[in-house]
């Protein structure tokens, strides 16, 4: 069964360092999403790609976060510099075409900033 | 934007018991998803259900779109059912559509 892949699964970094997460969506899925989930809450969308284009990055803290999906397939989310408040679960998801289509999630990256 | 409320926030059951989780949403939706977040943090798809009823083993879900709610039923609960259950609906904000999640129901099934 096709799955969304993410790496690393866990990351511990010191504040002010740079960190990057990678996501490979289900083959054929045009839309890719990065979510952030703080403990005790539901996931919140950071950025949404349609193929290689950003559709929605209104909740992405652009002073420190960046995201790319250069060839419209896999994607990288970067944080530079990391802050203590960035400690969270970072989830990647994909869907066939639109946000209303069924979204499938990867295993996530649990980030701890010390 | 749309508001999604889940109840109860916490639920503790003995193995074998049945339960009903509720998801209310504030506006009309064209779809709804239920997820189970396992102890390792991964969101597992349970149901993709805009309306009507679907069943998958011991789990079933019903969405009544006209009344803006969905129910997730878990029968004969097992310890492996423990975790957080989320519902999510698509919402159009600022010209783009995105999935909005509730805060979840934390289920604990004791042996």
Short mmCIF file of C-alpha atoms in Angstrom, two decimals:
data_model
loop_
_atom_site.label_atom_id
_atom_site.label_comp_id
_atom_site.label_asym_id
_atom_site.label_seq_id
_atom_site.Cartn_x
_atom_site.Cartn_y
_atom_site.Cartn_z
CA UNK A 1 0.00 0.00 0.00
CA UNK A 2 1.38 3.43 -0.94
CA UNK A 3 2.43 5.60 1.98
CA UNK A 4 3.72 9.07 2.68
CA UNK A 5 7.36 8.92 3.75
CA UNK A 6 9.00 11.36 6.15
CA UNK A 7 12.45 11.68 7.65
CA UNK A 8 13.85 11.96 10.17
CA UNK A 9 11.35 10.52 12.64
CA UNK A 10 12.94 12.32 15.58
CA UNK A 11 15.18 15.36 15.74
CA UNK A 12 16.78 17.09 18.70
CA UNK A 13 18.48 20.38 18.00
CA UNK A 14 19.73 23.36 19.93
CA UNK A 15 18.05 26.72 19.56
CA UNK A 16 19.51 28.94 16.83
CA UNK A 17 20.51 25.87 14.79
CA UNK A 18 19.05 25.00 11.40
CA UNK A 19 16.89 21.93 10.90
CA UNK A 20 15.30 20.34 7.83
CA UNK A 21 12.56 17.79 7.30
CA UNK A 22 11.87 15.74 4.19
CA UNK A 23 8.62 14.36 2.80
CA UNK A 24 7.84 12.08 -0.14
CA UNK A 25 4.10 11.97 -0.93
CA UNK A 26 2.11 9.12 -2.38
CA UNK A 27 2.94 8.71 -6.05
CA UNK A 28 0.55 10.64 -8.26
CA UNK A 29 -0.66 12.97 -5.53
CA UNK A 30 -0.51 16.55 -6.76
CA UNK A 31 -1.16 18.24 -3.43
CA UNK A 32 1.25 18.17 -0.51
CA UNK A 33 0.74 19.65 2.95
CA UNK A 34 2.97 20.43 5.92
CA UNK A 35 1.23 20.60 9.30
CA UNK A 36 2.50 21.43 12.77
CA UNK A 37 0.93 19.78 15.80
CA UNK A 38 1.51 21.06 19.30
CA UNK A 39 0.90 18.61 22.13
CA UNK A 40 -2.77 18.40 23.03
CA UNK A 41 -4.01 20.10 19.88
CA UNK A 42 -5.02 19.17 16.38
CA UNK A 43 -2.67 19.65 13.42
CA UNK A 44 -2.56 23.11 11.85
CA UNK A 45 -1.62 23.76 8.25
CA UNK A 46 1.72 25.49 7.65
CA UNK A 47 1.98 25.30 3.88
CA UNK A 48 0.15 23.67 0.97
CA UNK A 49 1.61 22.90 -2.45
CA UNK A 50 -0.21 22.13 -5.68
CA UNK A 51 2.46 20.46 -7.77
CA UNK A 52 5.47 22.77 -7.31
CA UNK A 53 3.45 25.91 -6.52
CA UNK A 54 2.59 27.23 -3.07
CA UNK A 55 -1.18 27.48 -2.69
CA UNK A 56 -1.34 28.58 0.94
CA UNK A 57 1.49 29.61 3.25
CA UNK A 58 -0.46 32.13 5.31
CA UNK A 59 0.39 30.35 8.59
CA UNK A 60 4.06 29.76 7.79
CA UNK A 61 6.40 31.97 9.91
CA UNK A 62 8.35 33.15 6.93
CA UNK A 63 11.07 34.88 8.90
CA UNK A 64 12.42 31.49 9.95
CA UNK A 65 10.52 28.79 8.03
CA UNK A 66 10.85 27.92 4.37
CA UNK A 67 9.39 25.14 2.25
CA UNK A 68 10.01 23.94 -1.25
CA UNK A 69 8.79 21.31 -3.67
CA UNK A 70 11.05 21.99 -6.61
CA UNK A 71 10.03 19.21 -8.99
CA UNK A 72 6.50 18.83 -7.71
CA UNK A 73 7.26 15.53 -5.99
CA UNK A 74 9.12 15.46 -2.66
CA UNK A 75 9.36 18.45 -0.37
CA UNK A 76 11.64 19.94 2.27
CA UNK A 77 10.63 22.10 5.22
CA UNK A 78 13.41 24.11 6.88
CA UNK A 79 13.63 26.07 10.09
CA UNK A 80 16.48 28.53 10.59
CA UNK A 81 17.11 29.47 13.32
CA UNK A 82 15.13 27.07 15.49
CA UNK A 83 13.48 28.45 18.63
CA UNK A 84 12.28 26.68 21.76
CA UNK A 85 8.67 27.26 20.71
CA UNK A 86 9.21 25.24 17.53
CA UNK A 87 9.20 21.99 19.49
CA UNK A 88 6.28 20.07 18.01
CA UNK A 89 5.30 17.24 15.68
CA UNK A 90 5.68 18.12 12.01
CA UNK A 91 3.36 16.13 9.78
CA UNK A 92 3.35 15.82 6.02
CA UNK A 93 0.27 14.76 4.09
CA UNK A 94 -0.75 14.37 0.48
CA UNK A 95 -3.96 14.13 -1.51
CA UNK A 96 -4.80 13.42 -5.11
CA UNK A 97 -5.88 16.90 -6.13
CA UNK A 98 -7.59 19.12 -3.57
CA UNK A 99 -7.85 19.67 0.18
CA UNK A 100 -11.33 18.13 0.14
CA UNK A 101 -9.90 14.91 -1.27
CA UNK A 102 -8.89 12.28 1.24
CA UNK A 103 -5.59 13.27 2.84
CA UNK A 104 -3.01 10.68 3.87
CA UNK A 105 -0.40 11.42 6.52
CA UNK A 106 3.17 10.34 7.00
CA UNK A 107 4.60 9.16 10.34
CA UNK A 108 5.71 12.68 11.29
CA UNK A 109 8.92 14.20 12.64
CA UNK A 110 9.02 14.94 16.35
CA UNK A 111 11.22 18.00 16.87
CA UNK A 112 12.67 18.96 20.23
CA UNK A 113 14.54 22.25 20.49
CA UNK A 114 16.76 22.60 23.57
CA UNK B 1 -13.51 30.26 9.42
CA UNK B 2 -15.25 27.02 10.25
CA UNK B 3 -15.20 25.79 13.84
CA UNK B 4 -14.85 22.09 14.66
CA UNK B 5 -15.71 20.86 18.13
CA UNK B 6 -15.21 17.35 19.42
CA UNK B 7 -16.67 15.72 22.49
CA UNK B 8 -15.91 14.37 24.94
CA UNK B 9 -12.32 15.61 25.26
CA UNK B 10 -11.35 12.55 27.28
CA UNK B 11 -12.88 9.10 27.54
CA UNK B 12 -11.82 6.14 29.66
CA UNK B 13 -13.27 2.69 28.97
CA UNK B 14 -12.85 -0.87 30.05
CA UNK B 15 -11.95 -3.31 27.34
CA UNK B 16 -15.09 -4.59 25.63
CA UNK B 17 -17.16 -1.45 26.17
CA UNK B 18 -18.77 0.57 23.38
CA UNK B 19 -18.36 4.31 22.83
CA UNK B 20 -19.58 7.20 20.71
CA UNK B 21 -17.43 10.18 19.78
CA UNK B 22 -19.00 13.33 18.40
CA UNK B 23 -17.81 16.00 15.97
CA UNK B 24 -19.79 19.21 15.45
CA UNK B 25 -18.96 21.74 12.76
CA UNK B 26 -20.21 25.28 12.35
CA UNK B 27 -20.79 25.45 8.60
CA UNK B 28 -21.80 23.22 5.73
CA UNK B 29 -19.05 20.92 4.50
CA UNK B 30 -18.47 18.81 1.42
CA UNK B 31 -16.50 16.19 3.27
CA UNK B 32 -15.28 14.94 6.63
CA UNK B 33 -12.44 12.72 7.74
CA UNK B 34 -11.93 10.75 10.96
CA UNK B 35 -8.39 9.89 12.06
CA UNK B 36 -6.82 7.88 14.86
CA UNK B 37 -3.50 9.18 16.13
CA UNK B 38 -1.50 6.30 17.52
CA UNK B 39 0.95 6.57 20.44
CA UNK B 40 3.80 7.22 17.99
CA UNK B 41 2.01 10.23 16.58
CA UNK B 42 0.96 8.96 13.17
CA UNK B 43 -2.50 9.85 11.92
CA UNK B 44 -4.30 6.80 10.59
CA UNK B 45 -7.22 7.28 8.23
CA UNK B 46 -10.42 5.79 9.57
CA UNK B 47 -13.22 7.22 7.45
CA UNK B 48 -13.73 9.66 4.61
CA UNK B 49 -17.42 10.35 4.96
CA UNK B 50 -19.30 13.40 3.60
CA UNK B 51 -22.67 11.95 4.52
CA UNK B 52 -24.36 8.70 5.44
CA UNK B 53 -22.91 5.77 7.30
CA UNK B 54 -19.82 3.65 6.76
CA UNK B 55 -18.56 0.65 8.66
CA UNK B 56 -15.14 -0.92 8.98
CA UNK B 57 -14.95 -3.82 11.37
CA UNK B 58 -15.71 -2.66 14.91
CA UNK B 59 -15.78 0.98 13.83
CA UNK B 60 -18.52 2.86 12.09
CA UNK B 61 -19.19 6.50 11.32
CA UNK B 62 -22.26 8.52 10.50
CA UNK B 63 -22.30 12.06 9.13
CA UNK B 64 -25.49 14.12 9.08
CA UNK B 65 -24.33 17.05 6.97
CA UNK B 66 -27.64 18.93 7.17
CA UNK B 67 -27.37 18.99 10.97
CA UNK B 68 -23.60 19.60 10.96
CA UNK B 69 -22.34 16.68 12.99
CA UNK B 70 -20.64 13.34 12.67
CA UNK B 71 -20.44 10.39 15.05
CA UNK B 72 -17.77 7.73 15.38
CA UNK B 73 -18.83 4.48 17.02
CA UNK B 74 -16.35 2.05 18.52
CA UNK B 75 -17.76 -1.30 19.57
CA UNK B 76 -16.11 -3.94 21.75
CA UNK B 77 -13.16 -1.64 22.42
CA UNK B 78 -9.64 -3.03 22.65
CA UNK B 79 -6.53 -1.61 24.29
CA UNK B 80 -5.12 -0.96 20.83
CA UNK B 81 -7.97 1.50 20.23
CA UNK B 82 -6.33 3.87 22.71
CA UNK B 83 -5.08 7.15 21.30
CA UNK B 84 -6.52 10.42 20.08
CA UNK B 85 -9.34 10.56 17.58
CA UNK B 86 -9.62 13.61 15.33
CA UNK B 87 -12.24 14.75 12.90
CA UNK B 88 -11.36 17.24 10.18
CA UNK B 89 -13.33 19.15 7.56
CA UNK B 90 -12.26 21.20 4.53
CA UNK B 91 -12.71 24.94 4.83
CA UNK B 92 -12.15 27.70 2.31
CA UNK B 93 -10.28 30.66 3.75
CA UNK B 94 -8.52 33.40 1.87
CA UNK B 95 -9.24 31.77 -1.45
CA UNK B 96 -7.68 28.41 -0.67
CA UNK B 97 -9.19 25.27 0.80
CA UNK B 98 -7.61 23.54 3.78
CA UNK B 99 -8.41 20.86 6.31
CA UNK B 100 -9.45 22.15 9.75
CA UNK B 101 -9.10 19.77 12.70
CA UNK B 102 -10.93 19.55 15.99
CA UNK B 103 -8.98 19.29 19.22
CA UNK B 104 -9.54 15.57 19.42
CA UNK B 105 -10.95 13.00 21.84
CA UNK B 106 -8.36 11.15 23.90
CA UNK B 107 -9.50 7.57 24.38
CA UNK B 108 -7.96 5.27 26.97
CA UNK B 109 -9.02 1.62 26.96
CA UNK B 110 -7.98 -0.27 30.07
CA UNK B 111 -7.55 -4.05 30.12
#
